[in-house]
JSON list of C-alpha atoms in Angstrom, two decimals:
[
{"chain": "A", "resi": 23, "resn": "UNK", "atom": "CA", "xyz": [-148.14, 39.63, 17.96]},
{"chain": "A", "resi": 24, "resn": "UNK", "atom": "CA", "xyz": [-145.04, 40.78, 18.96]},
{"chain": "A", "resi": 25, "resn": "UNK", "atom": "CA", "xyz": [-142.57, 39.11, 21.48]},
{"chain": "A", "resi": 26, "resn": "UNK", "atom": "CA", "xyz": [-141.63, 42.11, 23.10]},
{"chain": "A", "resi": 27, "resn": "UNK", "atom": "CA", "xyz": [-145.94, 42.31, 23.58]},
{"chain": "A", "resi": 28, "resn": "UNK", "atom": "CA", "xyz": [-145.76, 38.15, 24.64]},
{"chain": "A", "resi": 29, "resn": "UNK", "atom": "CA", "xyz": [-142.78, 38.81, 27.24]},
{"chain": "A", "resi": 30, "resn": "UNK", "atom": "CA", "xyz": [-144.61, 41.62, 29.01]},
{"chain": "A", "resi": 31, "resn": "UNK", "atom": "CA", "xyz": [-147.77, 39.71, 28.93]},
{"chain": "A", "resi": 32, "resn": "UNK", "atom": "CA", "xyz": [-146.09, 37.02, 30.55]},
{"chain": "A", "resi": 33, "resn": "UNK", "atom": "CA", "xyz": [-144.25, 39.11, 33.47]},
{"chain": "A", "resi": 34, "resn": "UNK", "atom": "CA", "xyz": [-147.72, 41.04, 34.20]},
{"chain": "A", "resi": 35, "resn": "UNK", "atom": "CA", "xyz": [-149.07, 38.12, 34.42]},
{"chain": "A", "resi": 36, "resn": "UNK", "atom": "CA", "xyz": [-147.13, 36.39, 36.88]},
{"chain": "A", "resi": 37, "resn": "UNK", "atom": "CA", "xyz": [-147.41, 39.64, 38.99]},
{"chain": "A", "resi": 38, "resn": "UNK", "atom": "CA", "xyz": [-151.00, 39.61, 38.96]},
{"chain": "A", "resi": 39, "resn": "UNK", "atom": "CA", "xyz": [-150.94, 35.63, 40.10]},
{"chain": "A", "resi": 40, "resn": "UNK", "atom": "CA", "xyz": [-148.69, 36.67, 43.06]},
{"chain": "A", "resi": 41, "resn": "UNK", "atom": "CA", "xyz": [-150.98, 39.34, 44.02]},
{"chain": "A", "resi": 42, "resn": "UNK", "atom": "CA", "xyz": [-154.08, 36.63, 43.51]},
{"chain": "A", "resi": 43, "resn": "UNK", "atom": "CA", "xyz": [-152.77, 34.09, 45.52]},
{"chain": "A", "resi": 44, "resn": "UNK", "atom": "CA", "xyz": [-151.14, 36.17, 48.33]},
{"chain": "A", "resi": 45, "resn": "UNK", "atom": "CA", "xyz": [-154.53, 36.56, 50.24]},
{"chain": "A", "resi": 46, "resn": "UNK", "atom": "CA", "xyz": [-155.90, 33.39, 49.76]},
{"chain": "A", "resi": 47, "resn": "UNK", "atom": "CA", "xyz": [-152.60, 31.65, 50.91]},
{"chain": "A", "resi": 48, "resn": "UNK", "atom": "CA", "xyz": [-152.55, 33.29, 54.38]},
{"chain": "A", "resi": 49, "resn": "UNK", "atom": "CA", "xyz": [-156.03, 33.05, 55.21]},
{"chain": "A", "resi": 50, "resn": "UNK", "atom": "CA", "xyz": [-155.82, 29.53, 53.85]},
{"chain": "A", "resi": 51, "resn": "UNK", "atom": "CA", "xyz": [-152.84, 28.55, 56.37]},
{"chain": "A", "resi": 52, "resn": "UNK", "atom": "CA", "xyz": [-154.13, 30.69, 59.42]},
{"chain": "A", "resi": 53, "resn": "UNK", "atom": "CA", "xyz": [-157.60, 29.31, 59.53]},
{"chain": "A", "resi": 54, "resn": "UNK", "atom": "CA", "xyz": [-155.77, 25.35, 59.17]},
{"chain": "A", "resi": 55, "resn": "UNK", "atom": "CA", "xyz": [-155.19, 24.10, 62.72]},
{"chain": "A", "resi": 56, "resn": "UNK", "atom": "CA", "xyz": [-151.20, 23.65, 63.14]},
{"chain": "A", "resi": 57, "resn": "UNK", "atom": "CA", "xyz": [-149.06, 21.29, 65.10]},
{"chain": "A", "resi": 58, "resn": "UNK", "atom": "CA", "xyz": [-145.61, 22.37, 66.98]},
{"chain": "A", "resi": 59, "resn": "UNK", "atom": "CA", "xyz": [-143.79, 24.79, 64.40]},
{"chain": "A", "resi": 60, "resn": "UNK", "atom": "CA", "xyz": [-140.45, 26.10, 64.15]},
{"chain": "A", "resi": 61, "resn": "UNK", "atom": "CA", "xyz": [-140.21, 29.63, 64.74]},
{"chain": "A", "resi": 62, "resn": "UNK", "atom": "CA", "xyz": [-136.77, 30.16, 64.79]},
{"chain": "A", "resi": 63, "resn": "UNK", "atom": "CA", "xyz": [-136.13, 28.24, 61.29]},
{"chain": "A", "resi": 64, "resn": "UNK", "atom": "CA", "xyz": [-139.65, 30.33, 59.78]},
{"chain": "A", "resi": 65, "resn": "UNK", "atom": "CA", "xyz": [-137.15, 33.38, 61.13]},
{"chain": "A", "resi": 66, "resn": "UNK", "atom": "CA", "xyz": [-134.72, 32.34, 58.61]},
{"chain": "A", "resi": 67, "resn": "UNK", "atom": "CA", "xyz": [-136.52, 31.77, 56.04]},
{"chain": "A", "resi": 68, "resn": "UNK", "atom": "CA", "xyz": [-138.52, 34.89, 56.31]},
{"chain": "A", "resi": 69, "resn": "UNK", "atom": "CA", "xyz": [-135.42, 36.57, 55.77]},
{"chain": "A", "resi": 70, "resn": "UNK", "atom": "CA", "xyz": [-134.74, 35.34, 52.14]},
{"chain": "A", "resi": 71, "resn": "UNK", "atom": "CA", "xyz": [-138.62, 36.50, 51.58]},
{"chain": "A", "resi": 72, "resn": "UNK", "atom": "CA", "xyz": [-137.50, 40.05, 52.96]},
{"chain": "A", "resi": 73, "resn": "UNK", "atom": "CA", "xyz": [-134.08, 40.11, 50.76]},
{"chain": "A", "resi": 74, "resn": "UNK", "atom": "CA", "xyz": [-135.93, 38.88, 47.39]},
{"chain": "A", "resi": 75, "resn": "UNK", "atom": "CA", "xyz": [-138.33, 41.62, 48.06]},
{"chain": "A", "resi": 76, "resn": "UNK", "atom": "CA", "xyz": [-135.68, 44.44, 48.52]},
{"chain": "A", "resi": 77, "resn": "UNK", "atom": "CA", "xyz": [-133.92, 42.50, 45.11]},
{"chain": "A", "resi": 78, "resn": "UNK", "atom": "CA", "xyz": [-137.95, 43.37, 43.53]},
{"chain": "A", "resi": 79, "resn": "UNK", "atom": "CA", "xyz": [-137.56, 46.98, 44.67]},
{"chain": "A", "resi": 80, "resn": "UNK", "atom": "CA", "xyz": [-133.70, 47.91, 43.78]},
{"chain": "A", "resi": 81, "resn": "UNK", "atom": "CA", "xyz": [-134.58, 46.54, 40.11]},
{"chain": "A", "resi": 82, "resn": "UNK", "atom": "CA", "xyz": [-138.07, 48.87, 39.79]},
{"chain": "A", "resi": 83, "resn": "UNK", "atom": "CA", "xyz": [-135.46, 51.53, 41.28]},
{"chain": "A", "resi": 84, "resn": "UNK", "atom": "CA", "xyz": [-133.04, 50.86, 39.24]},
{"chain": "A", "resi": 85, "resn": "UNK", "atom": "CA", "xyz": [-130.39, 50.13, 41.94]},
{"chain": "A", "resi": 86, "resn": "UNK", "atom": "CA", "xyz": [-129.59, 47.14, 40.21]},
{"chain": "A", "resi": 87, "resn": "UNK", "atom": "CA", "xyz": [-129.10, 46.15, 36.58]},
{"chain": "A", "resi": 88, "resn": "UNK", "atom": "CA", "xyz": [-130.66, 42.74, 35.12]},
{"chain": "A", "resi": 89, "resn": "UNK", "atom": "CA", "xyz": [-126.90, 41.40, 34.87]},
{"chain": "A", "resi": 90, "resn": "UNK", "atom": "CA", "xyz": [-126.29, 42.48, 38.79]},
{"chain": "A", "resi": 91, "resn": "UNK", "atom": "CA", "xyz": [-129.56, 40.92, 39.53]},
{"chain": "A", "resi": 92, "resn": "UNK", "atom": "CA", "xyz": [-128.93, 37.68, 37.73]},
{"chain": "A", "resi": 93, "resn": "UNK", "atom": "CA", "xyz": [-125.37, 38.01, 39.38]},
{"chain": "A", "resi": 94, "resn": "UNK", "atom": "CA", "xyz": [-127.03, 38.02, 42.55]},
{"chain": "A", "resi": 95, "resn": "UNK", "atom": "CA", "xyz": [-129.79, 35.34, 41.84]},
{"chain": "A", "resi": 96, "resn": "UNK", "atom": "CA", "xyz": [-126.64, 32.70, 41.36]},
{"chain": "A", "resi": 97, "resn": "UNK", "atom": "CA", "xyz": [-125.33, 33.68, 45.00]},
{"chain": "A", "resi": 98, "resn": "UNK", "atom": "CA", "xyz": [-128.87, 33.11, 46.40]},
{"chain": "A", "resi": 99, "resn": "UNK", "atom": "CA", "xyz": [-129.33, 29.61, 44.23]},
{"chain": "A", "resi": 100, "resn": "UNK", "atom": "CA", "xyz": [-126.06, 28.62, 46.69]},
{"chain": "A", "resi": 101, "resn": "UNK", "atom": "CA", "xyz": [-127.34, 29.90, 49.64]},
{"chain": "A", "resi": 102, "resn": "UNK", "atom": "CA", "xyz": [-130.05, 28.48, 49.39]},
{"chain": "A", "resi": 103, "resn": "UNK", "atom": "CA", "xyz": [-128.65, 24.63, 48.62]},
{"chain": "A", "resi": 104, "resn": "UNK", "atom": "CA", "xyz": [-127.16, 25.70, 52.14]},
{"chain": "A", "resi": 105, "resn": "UNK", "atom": "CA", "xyz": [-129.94, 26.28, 53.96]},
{"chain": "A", "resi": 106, "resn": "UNK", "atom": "CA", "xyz": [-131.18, 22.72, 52.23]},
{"chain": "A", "resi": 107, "resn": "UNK", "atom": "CA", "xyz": [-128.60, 21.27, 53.57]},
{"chain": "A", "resi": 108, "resn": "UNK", "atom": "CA", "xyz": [-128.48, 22.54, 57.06]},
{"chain": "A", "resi": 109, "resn": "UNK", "atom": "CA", "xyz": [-132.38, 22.50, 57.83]},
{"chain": "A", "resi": 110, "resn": "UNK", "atom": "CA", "xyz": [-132.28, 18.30, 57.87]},
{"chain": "A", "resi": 111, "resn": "UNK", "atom": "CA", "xyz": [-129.82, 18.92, 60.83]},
{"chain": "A", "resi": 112, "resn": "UNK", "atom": "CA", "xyz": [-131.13, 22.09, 61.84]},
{"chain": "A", "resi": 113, "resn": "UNK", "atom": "CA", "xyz": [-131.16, 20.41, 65.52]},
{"chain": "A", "resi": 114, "resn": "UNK", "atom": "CA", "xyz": [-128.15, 20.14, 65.67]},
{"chain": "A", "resi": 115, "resn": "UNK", "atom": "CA", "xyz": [-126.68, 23.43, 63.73]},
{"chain": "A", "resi": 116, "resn": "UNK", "atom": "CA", "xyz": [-129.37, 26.03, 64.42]},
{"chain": "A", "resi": 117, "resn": "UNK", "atom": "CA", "xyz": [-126.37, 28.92, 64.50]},
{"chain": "A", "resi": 118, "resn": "UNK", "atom": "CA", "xyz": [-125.47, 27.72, 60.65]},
{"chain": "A", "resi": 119, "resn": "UNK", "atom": "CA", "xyz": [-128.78, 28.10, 59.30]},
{"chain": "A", "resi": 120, "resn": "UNK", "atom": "CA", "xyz": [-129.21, 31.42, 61.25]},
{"chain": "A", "resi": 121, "resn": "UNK", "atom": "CA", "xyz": [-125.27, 32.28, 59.44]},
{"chain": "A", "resi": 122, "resn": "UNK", "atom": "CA", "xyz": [-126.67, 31.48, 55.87]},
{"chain": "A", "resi": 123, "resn": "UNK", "atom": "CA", "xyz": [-128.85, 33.52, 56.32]},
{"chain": "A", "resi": 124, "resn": "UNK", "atom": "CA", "xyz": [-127.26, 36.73, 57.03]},
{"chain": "A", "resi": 125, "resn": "UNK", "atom": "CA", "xyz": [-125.60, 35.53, 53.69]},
{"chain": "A", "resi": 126, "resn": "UNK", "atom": "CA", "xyz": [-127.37, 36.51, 51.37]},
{"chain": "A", "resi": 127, "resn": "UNK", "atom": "CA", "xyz": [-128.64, 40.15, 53.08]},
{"chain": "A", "resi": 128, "resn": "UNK", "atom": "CA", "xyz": [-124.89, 40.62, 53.07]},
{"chain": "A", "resi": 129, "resn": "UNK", "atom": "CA", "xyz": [-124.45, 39.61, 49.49]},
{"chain": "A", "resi": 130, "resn": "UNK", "atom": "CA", "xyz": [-127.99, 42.02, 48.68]},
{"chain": "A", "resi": 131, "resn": "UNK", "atom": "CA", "xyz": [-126.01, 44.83, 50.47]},
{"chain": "A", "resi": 132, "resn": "UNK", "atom": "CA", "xyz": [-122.60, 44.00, 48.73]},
{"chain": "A", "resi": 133, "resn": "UNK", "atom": "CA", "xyz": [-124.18, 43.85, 45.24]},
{"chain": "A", "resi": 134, "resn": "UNK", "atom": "CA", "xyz": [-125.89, 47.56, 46.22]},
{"chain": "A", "resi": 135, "resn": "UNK", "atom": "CA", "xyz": [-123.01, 48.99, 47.14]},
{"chain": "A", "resi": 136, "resn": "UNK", "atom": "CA", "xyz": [-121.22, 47.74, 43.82]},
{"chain": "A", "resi": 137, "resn": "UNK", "atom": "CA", "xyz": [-124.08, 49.44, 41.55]},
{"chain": "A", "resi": 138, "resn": "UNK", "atom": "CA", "xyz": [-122.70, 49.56, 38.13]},
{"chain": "A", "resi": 139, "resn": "UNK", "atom": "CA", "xyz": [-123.27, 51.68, 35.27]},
{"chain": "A", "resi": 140, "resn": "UNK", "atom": "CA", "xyz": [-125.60, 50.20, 32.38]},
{"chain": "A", "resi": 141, "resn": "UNK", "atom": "CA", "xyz": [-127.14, 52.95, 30.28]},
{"chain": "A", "resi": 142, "resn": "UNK", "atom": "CA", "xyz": [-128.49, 49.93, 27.97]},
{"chain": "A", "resi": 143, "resn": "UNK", "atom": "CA", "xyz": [-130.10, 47.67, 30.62]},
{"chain": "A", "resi": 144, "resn": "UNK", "atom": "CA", "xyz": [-132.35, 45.97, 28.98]},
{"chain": "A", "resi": 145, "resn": "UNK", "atom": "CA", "xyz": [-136.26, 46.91, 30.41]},
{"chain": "A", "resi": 146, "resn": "UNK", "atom": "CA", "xyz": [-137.88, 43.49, 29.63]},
{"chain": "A", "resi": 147, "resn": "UNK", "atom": "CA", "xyz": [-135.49, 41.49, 31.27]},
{"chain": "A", "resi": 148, "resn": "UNK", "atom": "CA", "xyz": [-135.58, 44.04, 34.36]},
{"chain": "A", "resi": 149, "resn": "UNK", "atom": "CA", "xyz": [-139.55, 43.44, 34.39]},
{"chain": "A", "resi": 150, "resn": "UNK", "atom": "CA", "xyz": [-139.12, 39.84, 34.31]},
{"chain": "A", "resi": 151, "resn": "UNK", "atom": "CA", "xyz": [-135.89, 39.74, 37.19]},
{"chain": "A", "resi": 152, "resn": "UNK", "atom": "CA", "xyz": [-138.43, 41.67, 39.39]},
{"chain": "A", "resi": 153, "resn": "UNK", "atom": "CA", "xyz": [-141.44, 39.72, 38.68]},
{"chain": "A", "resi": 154, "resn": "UNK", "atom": "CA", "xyz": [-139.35, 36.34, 39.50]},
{"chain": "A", "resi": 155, "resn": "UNK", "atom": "CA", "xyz": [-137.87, 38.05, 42.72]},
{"chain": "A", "resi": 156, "resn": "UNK", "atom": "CA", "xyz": [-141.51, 38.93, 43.76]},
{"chain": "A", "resi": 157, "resn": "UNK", "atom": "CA", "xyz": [-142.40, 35.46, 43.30]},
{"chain": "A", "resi": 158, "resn": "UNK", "atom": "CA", "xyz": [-139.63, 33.68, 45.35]},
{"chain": "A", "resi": 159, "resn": "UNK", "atom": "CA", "xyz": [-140.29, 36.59, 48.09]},
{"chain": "A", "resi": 160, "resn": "UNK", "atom": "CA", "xyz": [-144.08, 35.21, 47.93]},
{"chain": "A", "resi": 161, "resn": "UNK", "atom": "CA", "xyz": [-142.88, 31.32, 47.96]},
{"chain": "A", "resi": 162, "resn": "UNK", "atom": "CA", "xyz": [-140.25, 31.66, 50.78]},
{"chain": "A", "resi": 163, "resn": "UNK", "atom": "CA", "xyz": [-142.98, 33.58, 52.80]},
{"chain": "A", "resi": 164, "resn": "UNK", "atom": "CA", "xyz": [-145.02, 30.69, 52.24]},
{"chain": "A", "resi": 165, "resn": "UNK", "atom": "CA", "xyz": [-141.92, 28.21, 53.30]},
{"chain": "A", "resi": 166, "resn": "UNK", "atom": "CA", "xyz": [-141.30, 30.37, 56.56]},
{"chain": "A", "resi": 167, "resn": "UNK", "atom": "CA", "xyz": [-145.27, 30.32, 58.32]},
{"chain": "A", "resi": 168, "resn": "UNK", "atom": "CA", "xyz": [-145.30, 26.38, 56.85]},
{"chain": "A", "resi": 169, "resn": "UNK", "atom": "CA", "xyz": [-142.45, 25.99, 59.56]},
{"chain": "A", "resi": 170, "resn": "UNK", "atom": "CA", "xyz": [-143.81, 28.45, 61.80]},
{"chain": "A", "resi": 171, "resn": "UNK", "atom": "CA", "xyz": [-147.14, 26.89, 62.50]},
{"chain": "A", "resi": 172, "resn": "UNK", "atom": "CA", "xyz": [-145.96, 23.38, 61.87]},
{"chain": "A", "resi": 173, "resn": "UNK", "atom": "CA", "xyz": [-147.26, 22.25, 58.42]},
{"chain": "A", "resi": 174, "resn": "UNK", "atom": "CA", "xyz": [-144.06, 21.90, 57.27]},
{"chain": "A", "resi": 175, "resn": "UNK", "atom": "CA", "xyz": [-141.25, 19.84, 58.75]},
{"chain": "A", "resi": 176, "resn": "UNK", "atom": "CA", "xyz": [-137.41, 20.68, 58.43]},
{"chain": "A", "resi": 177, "resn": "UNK", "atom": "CA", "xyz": [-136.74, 18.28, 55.98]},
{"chain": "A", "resi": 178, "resn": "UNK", "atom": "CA", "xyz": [-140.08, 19.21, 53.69]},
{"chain": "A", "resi": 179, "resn": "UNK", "atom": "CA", "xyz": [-138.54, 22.59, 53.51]},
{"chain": "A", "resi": 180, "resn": "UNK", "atom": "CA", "xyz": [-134.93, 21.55, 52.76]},
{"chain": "A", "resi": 181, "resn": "UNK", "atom": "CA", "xyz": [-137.20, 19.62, 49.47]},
{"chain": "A", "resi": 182, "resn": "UNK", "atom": "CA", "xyz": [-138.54, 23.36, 48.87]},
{"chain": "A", "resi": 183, "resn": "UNK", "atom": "CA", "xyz": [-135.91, 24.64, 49.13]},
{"chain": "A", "resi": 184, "resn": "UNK", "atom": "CA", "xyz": [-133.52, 23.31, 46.86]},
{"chain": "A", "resi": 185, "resn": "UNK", "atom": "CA", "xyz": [-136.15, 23.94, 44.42]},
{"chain": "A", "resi": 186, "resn": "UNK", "atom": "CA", "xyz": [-135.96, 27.48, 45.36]},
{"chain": "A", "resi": 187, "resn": "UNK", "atom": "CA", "xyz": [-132.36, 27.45, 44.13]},
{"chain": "A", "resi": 188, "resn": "UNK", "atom": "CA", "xyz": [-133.31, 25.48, 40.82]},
{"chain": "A", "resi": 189, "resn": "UNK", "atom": "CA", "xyz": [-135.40, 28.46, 39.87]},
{"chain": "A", "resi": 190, "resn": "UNK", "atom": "CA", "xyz": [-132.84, 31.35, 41.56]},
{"chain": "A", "resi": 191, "resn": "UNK", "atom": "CA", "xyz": [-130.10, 29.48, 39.42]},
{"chain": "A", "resi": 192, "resn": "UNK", "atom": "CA", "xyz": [-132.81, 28.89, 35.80]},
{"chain": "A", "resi": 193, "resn": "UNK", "atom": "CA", "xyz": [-133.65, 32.34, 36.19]},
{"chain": "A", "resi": 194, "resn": "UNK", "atom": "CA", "xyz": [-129.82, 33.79, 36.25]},
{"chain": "A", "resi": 195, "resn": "UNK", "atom": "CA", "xyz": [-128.56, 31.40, 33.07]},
{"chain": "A", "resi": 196, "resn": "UNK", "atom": "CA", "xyz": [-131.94, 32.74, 31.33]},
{"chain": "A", "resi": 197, "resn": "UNK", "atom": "CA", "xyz": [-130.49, 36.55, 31.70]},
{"chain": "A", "resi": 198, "resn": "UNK", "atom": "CA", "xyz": [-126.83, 35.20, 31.52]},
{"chain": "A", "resi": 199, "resn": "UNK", "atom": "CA", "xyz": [-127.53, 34.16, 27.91]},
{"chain": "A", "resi": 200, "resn": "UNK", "atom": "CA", "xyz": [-128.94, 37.04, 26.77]},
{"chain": "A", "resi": 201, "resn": "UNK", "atom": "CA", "xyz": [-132.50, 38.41, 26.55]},
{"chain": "A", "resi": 202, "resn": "UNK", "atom": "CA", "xyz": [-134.82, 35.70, 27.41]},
{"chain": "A", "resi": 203, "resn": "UNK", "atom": "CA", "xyz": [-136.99, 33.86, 24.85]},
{"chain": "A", "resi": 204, "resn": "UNK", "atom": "CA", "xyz": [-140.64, 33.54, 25.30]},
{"chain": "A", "resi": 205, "resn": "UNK", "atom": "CA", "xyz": [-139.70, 29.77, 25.33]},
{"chain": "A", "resi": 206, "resn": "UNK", "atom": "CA", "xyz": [-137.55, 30.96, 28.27]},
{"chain": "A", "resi": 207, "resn": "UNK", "atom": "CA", "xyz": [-140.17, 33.02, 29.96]},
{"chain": "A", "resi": 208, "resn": "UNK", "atom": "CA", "xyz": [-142.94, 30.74, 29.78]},
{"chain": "A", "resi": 209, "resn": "UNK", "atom": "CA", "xyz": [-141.54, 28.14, 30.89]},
{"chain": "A", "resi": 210, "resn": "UNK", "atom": "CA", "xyz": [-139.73, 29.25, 34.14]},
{"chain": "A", "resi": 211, "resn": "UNK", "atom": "CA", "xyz": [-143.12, 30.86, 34.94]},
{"chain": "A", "resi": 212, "resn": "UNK", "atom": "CA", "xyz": [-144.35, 27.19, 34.61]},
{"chain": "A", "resi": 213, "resn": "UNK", "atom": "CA", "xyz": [-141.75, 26.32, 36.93]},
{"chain": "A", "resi": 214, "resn": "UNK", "atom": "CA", "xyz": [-142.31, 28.58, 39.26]},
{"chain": "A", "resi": 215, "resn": "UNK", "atom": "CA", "xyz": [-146.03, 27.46, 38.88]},
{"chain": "A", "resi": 216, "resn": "UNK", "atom": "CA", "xyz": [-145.29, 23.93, 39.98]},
{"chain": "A", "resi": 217, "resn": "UNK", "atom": "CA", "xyz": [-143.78, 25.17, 43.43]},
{"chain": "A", "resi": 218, "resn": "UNK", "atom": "CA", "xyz": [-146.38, 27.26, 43.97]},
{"chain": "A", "resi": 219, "resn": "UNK", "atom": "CA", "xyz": [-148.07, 23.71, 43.95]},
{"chain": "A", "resi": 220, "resn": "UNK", "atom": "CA", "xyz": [-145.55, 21.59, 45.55]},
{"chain": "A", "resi": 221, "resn": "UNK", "atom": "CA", "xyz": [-145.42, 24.38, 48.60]},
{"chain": "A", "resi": 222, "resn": "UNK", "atom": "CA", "xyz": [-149.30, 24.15, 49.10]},
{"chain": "A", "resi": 223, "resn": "UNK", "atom": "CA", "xyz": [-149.89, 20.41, 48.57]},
{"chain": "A", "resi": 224, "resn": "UNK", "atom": "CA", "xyz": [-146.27, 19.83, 51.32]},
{"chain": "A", "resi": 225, "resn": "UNK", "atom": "CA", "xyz": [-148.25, 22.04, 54.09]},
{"chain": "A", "resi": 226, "resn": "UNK", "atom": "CA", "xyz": [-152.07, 20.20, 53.34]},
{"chain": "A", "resi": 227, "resn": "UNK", "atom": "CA", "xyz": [-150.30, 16.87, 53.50]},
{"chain": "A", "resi": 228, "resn": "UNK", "atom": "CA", "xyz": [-148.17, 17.87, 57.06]},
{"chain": "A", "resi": 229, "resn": "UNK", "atom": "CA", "xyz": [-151.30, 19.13, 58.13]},
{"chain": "A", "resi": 230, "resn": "UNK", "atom": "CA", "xyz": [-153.75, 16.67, 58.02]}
]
């Protein structure tokens, strides 16, 4: 079996789990009965969701290289620390979180407008970029109605959150070092599993 066959397995599959679990995960959370949320800090977050699924879309498109992508993913692993930082005082700094977020769409535009030449982009790690940005679009979703309807608090998602930028910042060294390994691949896919996890189990446990 081939790796190039093993690396495409792997990205397909991680599409098909998002596309699984999507359903499930909002009826799941709407039927649960919430406390107070946070609608203005689920705004936020929504927003990365939104800009992770444009990042999805420019790569299919080819608007953006794997390199500009990765590029990209490092700015959003910082942005993201940000928002960590600034949702366990979100009290106190709502207009910083609400800055941080315009942030990265600016940085999403910025990187557009810069669109580079690369003939040779490689089509594997494209695949994988977009299946990863699909997959933080999914988890951030999942962040954002957590603090909407209240089964998350601020500082649970500043926890996510900075996990978020573990994977945003994994996922740019694996392209940064060249073509990723199936070693690579599988593993941030684990990774990325585990959050999946940690996202669900954070919202059942504010919840009940």
């Amino acid at each position: 079996m081939s790796t190039r066959f093993i690396l495409t397995s792997v990205a397909l599959a991680a599409a098909i789990t998002v596309a699984a679990n999507s359903q499930a995960a909002d009826t799941a959370l709407a039927s649960s009965a919430g406390v107070q949320g946070n609608p203005a800090l689920a705004h936020t977050i929504a927003r990365n969701a939104a800009a992770q699924q444009r990042v999805a879309a420019d790569l299919s498109r080819g608007r953006l290289s794997p390199q500009e992508a990765a590029d990209l993913q490092t700015q959003v692993a910082n942005i993201y620390r940000a928002q960590a930082g600034t949702l366990e005082t979100a009290a106190a700094h709502p207009a910083q979180l609400a800055a941080s977020g315009q942030r990265l769409t600016s940085a999403l535009h910025d990187a557009e407008a810069a669109r580079r030449s690369d003939a040779h982009a490689d089509r594997l790690d494209r695949m994988h970029l977009h299946v990863a940005a699909l997959r933080d679009a999914e988890q951030q979703r999942w962040i954002a109605q957590g603090l909407r309807l209240g089964h998350l608090s601020p500082m649970q998602a500043a926890q996510l959150e900075r996990a978020q930028a573990d994977l945003a910042a994994a996922q740019s060294a694996a392209v940064g070092r060249g073509h990723e390994t199936v070693e690579a691949a599988l593993h941030l896919q684990h990774r990325q599993d585990m959050q999946d996890w940690a996202i669900h189990d954070a919202q059942s446990h504010r919840a009940s």
